[in-house]
Amino acid sequence: MEDMYHMDRAMNGLQDIKIKATDVNVYYGDMHAIKDVSVEIEDKTVTAFIGPSGCGKSTFLRCINRMNDTIDICRVIGDIRIDGEDIYDPKVDPVQLRAKVGMVFQKPNPFPKSIYDNVAYGPKIHGLARNKAELDEIVESSLRKAALWNEAKDRLDSPGTGLSGGQQQRLCIARAIATAPEILLMDEPCSALDPIATAQVEELIDELRQSYSVVIVTHSMQQAARVSQKTAFFHLGNLVEFDDTDKIFTNPQDPRTESYISGRIG
Amino acid sequence: MSSTFIFLIVLVLAVLGFFGTKQRALASGGGDRRTLHSLPNYYGINAALAAAVPALVVLAAWLVVQPIVVDRVIGAELPAATAEDRGARSLVLADVRRVADGLDLAVSQGVMSDGEASNLSADSNDIRERLGAVGVALGSDVDARTLRLAQDYRDYARLGAILKTIVVIAVAVIGLSIAYRMTDKDFRARNYVERAVMLLLIASASVAVLTTVGIILSLIFNTLAFFDSFPTADFFFGTRWEPSFSGRGGASDLGFLPLIWGTLFISFIALTVAVPIGLFAAIYLSEYASNTVRSIAKPMLEVLAGIPTIVYGLFALLTVGPLLLDVFGNDGILGVNWMSGGTAAMTAGLVMGIMLIPFVSSLSDDIINAVPQTMRDGSLGLGATHSETVKQVILPAALPGIVGAILLAASRAIGETMIVVLGAGAAASLSLNPFEAMTTVTAKIVAQLTGDGEFNSPETLVAFALGITLFVITLGLNVAALYIVRKYREQYE
Ligand SMILES: Nc1ncnc2c1ncn2[C@@H]1O[C@H](COP(=O)(O)OP(=O)(O)O)[C@@H](O)[C@H]1O
Ligand SMILES: [Mg+2]
């Protein structure tokens, strides 16, 4: 156990910086939702965002795939780079960006289509498959990576909305994986799931770390401790503390972090 | 005593009952309202209801039943030959009532004394002239029998009025005194009032339901009467609509097919206009428009829905028809000569389509808005553009609801009358040319019933057969639409 932990640490030490945010401010109209946040998120790592409700975790997460562009009143100021490229540069097409930065939402939201079509949706839109055989392959490998293949392979034509909650969330993860993203953003992906489904999704997140940089917003500190290597603590729009997960939970530097993890702010 | 006056007396009794009973309840509790089972007002309301409701029900029933009974009694005095023939009987009775009303009027204006009116004899007086003097015009001279029946009629009516006054007031007093007697501090007045409120609500609901049932029954019976005198197969499968009114003589062709063809053709044109425009407008408003645009555009579209259809009809007749004629008509811009007059299926269809746009768009807008935001986020988050999201996720998700909206619009189109009467022409034809005059089921119902044909020939009764067929079609569409829309709602709840 100790050894694995040290290996993890060692590996993390070698990771490249995938996302680099500098002095990011977000406003909803006059409301200042994110204040001067700078953070460096590593590749092939699970990074957890924790903090009390309304502190801006989702808002910051949505900056990374420019989903905030779809909200009229939202303004994002600052610099966010993925692999050194400024994603708010006018040359960048947010639609293309979102294929590269997949997102999984709080409530499972499969489209009212078949399981197959749900997964094939992204690849079809982006023309990732040259023929049906390739598309089948993408669908199968995405479902396998999302640990849903065994349950779904015999019912690919039945509607995605007919799956159980946990299966639906894994379908949404498969759907996001299918566009071959480099980063996966997850906004409280387990908050609508029961404990068993949660455990399955958490296990899946741990596996996804092999191939993707994963950023997960969570309400549950246990979950952050279980799945993440890095943890960022947000409070009232500020990034209070960002460090290795075990350090945040065992030896927080900031008194606000301490109060939060010991349950005094919440 | 007049019914209005009786009504007022009952109301006064109810008000007196309210205060009296309230007082009695308080007294029975020794002046302390906390010892009463219910609030004092409940005792009062209970008594007021007991006084007014049964009495007013009796009054209403009396007003309905008395004329029927008097007609029966008078009818029994008619010679057997007249009494057998329904038409002749109703004519004579109508005459009798008219003379009786005339006499009443004459008496009330002081032209005749009451005794004189009861003892007039047809030989000695020119009744027609004397009633004409007070403003009652009669079609022919009054014969002795009619006059005598009219005098009987007045006697019975007067007797009825006296009985009515006695019975209604008695019922009110009895109701009131029962409620008054029952009132003491343990009487559960509140529960009785609760029951009365429920009965009131049930009664209101029944009015709506019973009226519908009544309308349907009347449609059915009259339709059966029509099929007694006209062959069913000729109606449903006849391809010619040429009613001849009794004046012109000869048998009528009352074929249903050209009418339903016109209805469906014009509705189809209307939906071809309304569905794409309405749907695209809804997509723009719900998905693309900013809040400001939406807050202006949506009410404007809804104004379109508030325009009376007769105005659309004028618009069809005076603007769209001539415009189309300028393009497709004889000396038109295209020089094609497809159209020979301004009224045509196309004219009515286009205008009806415009009328239906707000209908389709506001229903579809609601339905598109009901598609959860998470669905849009999911699609946008995968890198889909806005229009890809609309086309591939939102419309499929909203499709059942949109189909429901279209079916509702179709049933509106099928039932529409004024636009067709003014815009489509009057000739029933089984043509494929949209620039030809056509007519619809509804327009022909209007045509058959306006004018003064007798109301028992196939030419007029056919209106009921047309009406019920139309009713069945639109009912079917509405049921299908509601079913689909409900099914769709369940999906997201
Ligand atoms: N679409 C929006 N419009 C206006 N204000 C918003 C919107 N989304 C979030 N906010 C506000 O921004 C702040 C941060 O919200 P959010 O990022 O959702 O918090 P968290 O995910 O940490 O609970 C909150 O105060 C919230 O009210
Ligand atoms: Mg959130």
PDB file of N, CA and C and ligand atoms in Angstrom, chain A residues 28-29 31-34 51-60 62 71 73-74 187-188 217 219 234, ligand 1:
ATOM      1  N   TYR A  28     -20.876  36.627 -13.673  1.00  0.00           N
ATOM      2  CA  TYR A  28     -22.246  36.453 -14.193  1.00  0.00           C
ATOM      3  C   TYR A  28     -22.906  37.807 -14.051  1.00  0.00           C
ATOM      4  N   GLY A  29     -23.001  38.556 -15.138  1.00  0.00           N
ATOM      5  CA  GLY A  29     -23.482  39.940 -14.992  1.00  0.00           C
ATOM      6  C   GLY A  29     -22.532  40.687 -14.080  1.00  0.00           C
ATOM      7  N   MET A  31     -22.066  39.730 -10.943  1.00  0.00           N
ATOM      8  CA  MET A  31     -21.657  38.837  -9.865  1.00  0.00           C
ATOM      9  C   MET A  31     -20.282  38.258 -10.173  1.00  0.00           C
ATOM     10  N   HIS A  32     -19.356  38.456  -9.255  1.00  0.00           N
ATOM     11  CA  HIS A  32     -17.987  38.001  -9.454  1.00  0.00           C
ATOM     12  C   HIS A  32     -17.885  36.567  -8.928  1.00  0.00           C
ATOM     13  N   ALA A  33     -17.932  35.585  -9.825  1.00  0.00           N
ATOM     14  CA  ALA A  33     -18.061  34.197  -9.377  1.00  0.00           C
ATOM     15  C   ALA A  33     -16.719  33.511  -9.174  1.00  0.00           C
ATOM     16  N   ILE A  34     -15.707  33.893  -9.961  1.00  0.00           N
ATOM     17  CA  ILE A  34     -14.366  33.289  -9.830  1.00  0.00           C
ATOM     18  C   ILE A  34     -13.373  34.435  -9.733  1.00  0.00           C
ATOM     19  N   GLY A  51     -15.279  22.021  -2.304  1.00  0.00           N
ATOM     20  CA  GLY A  51     -15.641  23.321  -1.742  1.00  0.00           C
ATOM     21  C   GLY A  51     -17.134  23.375  -1.511  1.00  0.00           C
ATOM     22  N   PRO A  52     -17.557  24.340  -0.680  1.00  0.00           N
ATOM     23  CA  PRO A  52     -18.981  24.426  -0.384  1.00  0.00           C
ATOM     24  C   PRO A  52     -19.811  24.800  -1.617  1.00  0.00           C
ATOM     25  N   SER A  53     -21.100  24.540  -1.573  1.00  0.00           N
ATOM     26  CA  SER A  53     -21.987  24.853  -2.690  1.00  0.00           C
ATOM     27  C   SER A  53     -21.909  26.327  -3.053  1.00  0.00           C
ATOM     28  N   GLY A  54     -21.902  26.593  -4.364  1.00  0.00           N
ATOM     29  CA  GLY A  54     -21.935  27.979  -4.813  1.00  0.00           C
ATOM     30  C   GLY A  54     -20.585  28.659  -4.782  1.00  0.00           C
ATOM     31  N   CYS A  55     -19.499  27.896  -4.532  1.00  0.00           N
ATOM     32  CA  CYS A  55     -18.189  28.540  -4.443  1.00  0.00           C
ATOM     33  C   CYS A  55     -17.557  28.681  -5.814  1.00  0.00           C
ATOM     34  N   GLY A  56     -18.182  28.136  -6.864  1.00  0.00           N
ATOM     35  CA  GLY A  56     -17.669  28.362  -8.209  1.00  0.00           C
ATOM     36  C   GLY A  56     -16.947  27.179  -8.831  1.00  0.00           C
ATOM     37  N   LYS A  57     -17.085  25.983  -8.245  1.00  0.00           N
ATOM     38  CA  LYS A  57     -16.405  24.815  -8.811  1.00  0.00           C
ATOM     39  C   LYS A  57     -16.903  24.531 -10.228  1.00  0.00           C
ATOM     40  N   SER A  58     -18.227  24.468 -10.373  1.00  0.00           N
ATOM     41  CA  SER A  58     -18.781  24.169 -11.695  1.00  0.00           C
ATOM     42  C   SER A  58     -18.406  25.271 -12.670  1.00  0.00           C
ATOM     43  N   THR A  59     -18.492  26.507 -12.216  1.00  0.00           N
ATOM     44  CA  THR A  59     -18.182  27.625 -13.093  1.00  0.00           C
ATOM     45  C   THR A  59     -16.762  27.506 -13.624  1.00  0.00           C
ATOM     46  N   PHE A  60     -15.848  27.205 -12.736  1.00  0.00           N
ATOM     47  CA  PHE A  60     -14.457  27.105 -13.190  1.00  0.00           C
ATOM     48  C   PHE A  60     -14.281  25.921 -14.134  1.00  0.00           C
ATOM     49  N   ARG A  62     -16.439  24.701 -16.120  1.00  0.00           N
ATOM     50  CA  ARG A  62     -17.039  24.999 -17.424  1.00  0.00           C
ATOM     51  C   ARG A  62     -16.210  25.994 -18.226  1.00  0.00           C
ATOM     52  N   ILE A  71     -23.819  30.600 -21.920  1.00  0.00           N
ATOM     53  CA  ILE A  71     -24.635  31.412 -21.000  1.00  0.00           C
ATOM     54  C   ILE A  71     -24.422  32.881 -21.358  1.00  0.00           C
ATOM     55  N   ILE A  73     -24.993  35.800 -20.017  1.00  0.00           N
ATOM     56  CA  ILE A  73     -24.494  36.832 -19.116  1.00  0.00           C
ATOM     57  C   ILE A  73     -23.110  36.522 -18.564  1.00  0.00           C
ATOM     58  N   CYS A  74     -22.529  35.397 -18.996  1.00  0.00           N
ATOM     59  CA  CYS A  74     -21.273  34.986 -18.375  1.00  0.00           C
ATOM     60  C   CYS A  74     -20.058  35.543 -19.125  1.00  0.00           C
ATOM     61  N   ASP A 187     -18.706  16.914 -13.592  1.00  0.00           N
ATOM     62  CA  ASP A 187     -19.306  17.798 -12.592  1.00  0.00           C
ATOM     63  C   ASP A 187     -20.211  16.977 -11.681  1.00  0.00           C
ATOM     64  N   GLU A 188     -19.729  16.646 -10.530  1.00  0.00           N
ATOM     65  CA  GLU A 188     -20.459  15.815  -9.571  1.00  0.00           C
ATOM     66  C   GLU A 188     -21.100  14.601 -10.238  1.00  0.00           C
ATOM     67  N   VAL A 217     -15.469  17.459 -10.142  1.00  0.00           N
ATOM     68  CA  VAL A 217     -16.038  18.270  -9.063  1.00  0.00           C
ATOM     69  C   VAL A 217     -16.791  17.321  -8.157  1.00  0.00           C
ATOM     70  N   HIS A 219     -18.825  16.787  -4.181  1.00  0.00           N
ATOM     71  CA  HIS A 219     -19.290  17.282  -2.900  1.00  0.00           C
ATOM     72  C   HIS A 219     -18.729  16.462  -1.753  1.00  0.00           C
ATOM     73  N   PHE A 234     -11.940  25.234  -3.252  1.00  0.00           N
ATOM     74  CA  PHE A 234     -12.494  26.543  -3.609  1.00  0.00           C
ATOM     75  C   PHE A 234     -13.346  27.057  -2.466  1.00  0.00           C
TER      76      PHE A 234
HETATM   77  N1  LIG C   1     -26.027  30.556 -15.095  1.00  0.00           N
HETATM   78  C1  LIG C   1     -25.763  31.336 -14.028  1.00  0.00           C
HETATM   79  N2  LIG C   1     -26.239  32.598 -13.978  1.00  0.00           N
HETATM   80  C2  LIG C   1     -25.982  33.387 -12.916  1.00  0.00           C
HETATM   81  N3  LIG C   1     -25.285  33.015 -11.841  1.00  0.00           N
HETATM   82  C3  LIG C   1     -24.777  31.764 -11.819  1.00  0.00           C
HETATM   83  C4  LIG C   1     -25.004  30.857 -12.912  1.00  0.00           C
HETATM   84  N4  LIG C   1     -24.397  29.688 -12.623  1.00  0.00           N
HETATM   85  C5  LIG C   1     -23.821  29.850 -11.395  1.00  0.00           C
HETATM   86  N5  LIG C   1     -24.057  31.094 -10.925  1.00  0.00           N
HETATM   87  C6  LIG C   1     -23.576  31.622  -9.655  1.00  0.00           C
HETATM   88  O1  LIG C   1     -22.175  31.497  -9.591  1.00  0.00           O
HETATM   89  C7  LIG C   1     -21.761  31.038  -8.327  1.00  0.00           C
HETATM   90  C8  LIG C   1     -20.965  29.768  -8.470  1.00  0.00           C
HETATM   91  O2  LIG C   1     -21.827  28.760  -8.915  1.00  0.00           O
HETATM   92  P1  LIG C   1     -21.336  27.294  -9.269  1.00  0.00           P
HETATM   93  O3  LIG C   1     -20.117  27.371 -10.080  1.00  0.00           O
HETATM   94  O4  LIG C   1     -22.468  26.574  -9.850  1.00  0.00           O
HETATM   95  O5  LIG C   1     -21.012  26.726  -7.817  1.00  0.00           O
HETATM   96  P2  LIG C   1     -20.706  25.231  -7.363  1.00  0.00           P
HETATM   97  O6  LIG C   1     -20.677  24.371  -8.572  1.00  0.00           O
HETATM   98  O7  LIG C   1     -19.403  25.339  -6.667  1.00  0.00           O
HETATM   99  O8  LIG C   1     -21.785  24.858  -6.410  1.00  0.00           O
HETATM  100  C9  LIG C   1     -23.017  30.840  -7.494  1.00  0.00           C
HETATM  101  O9  LIG C   1     -23.171  31.935  -6.654  1.00  0.00           O
HETATM  102  C10 LIG C   1     -24.119  30.805  -8.502  1.00  0.00           C
HETATM  103  O10 LIG C   1     -25.282  31.400  -7.972  1.00  0.00           O
END
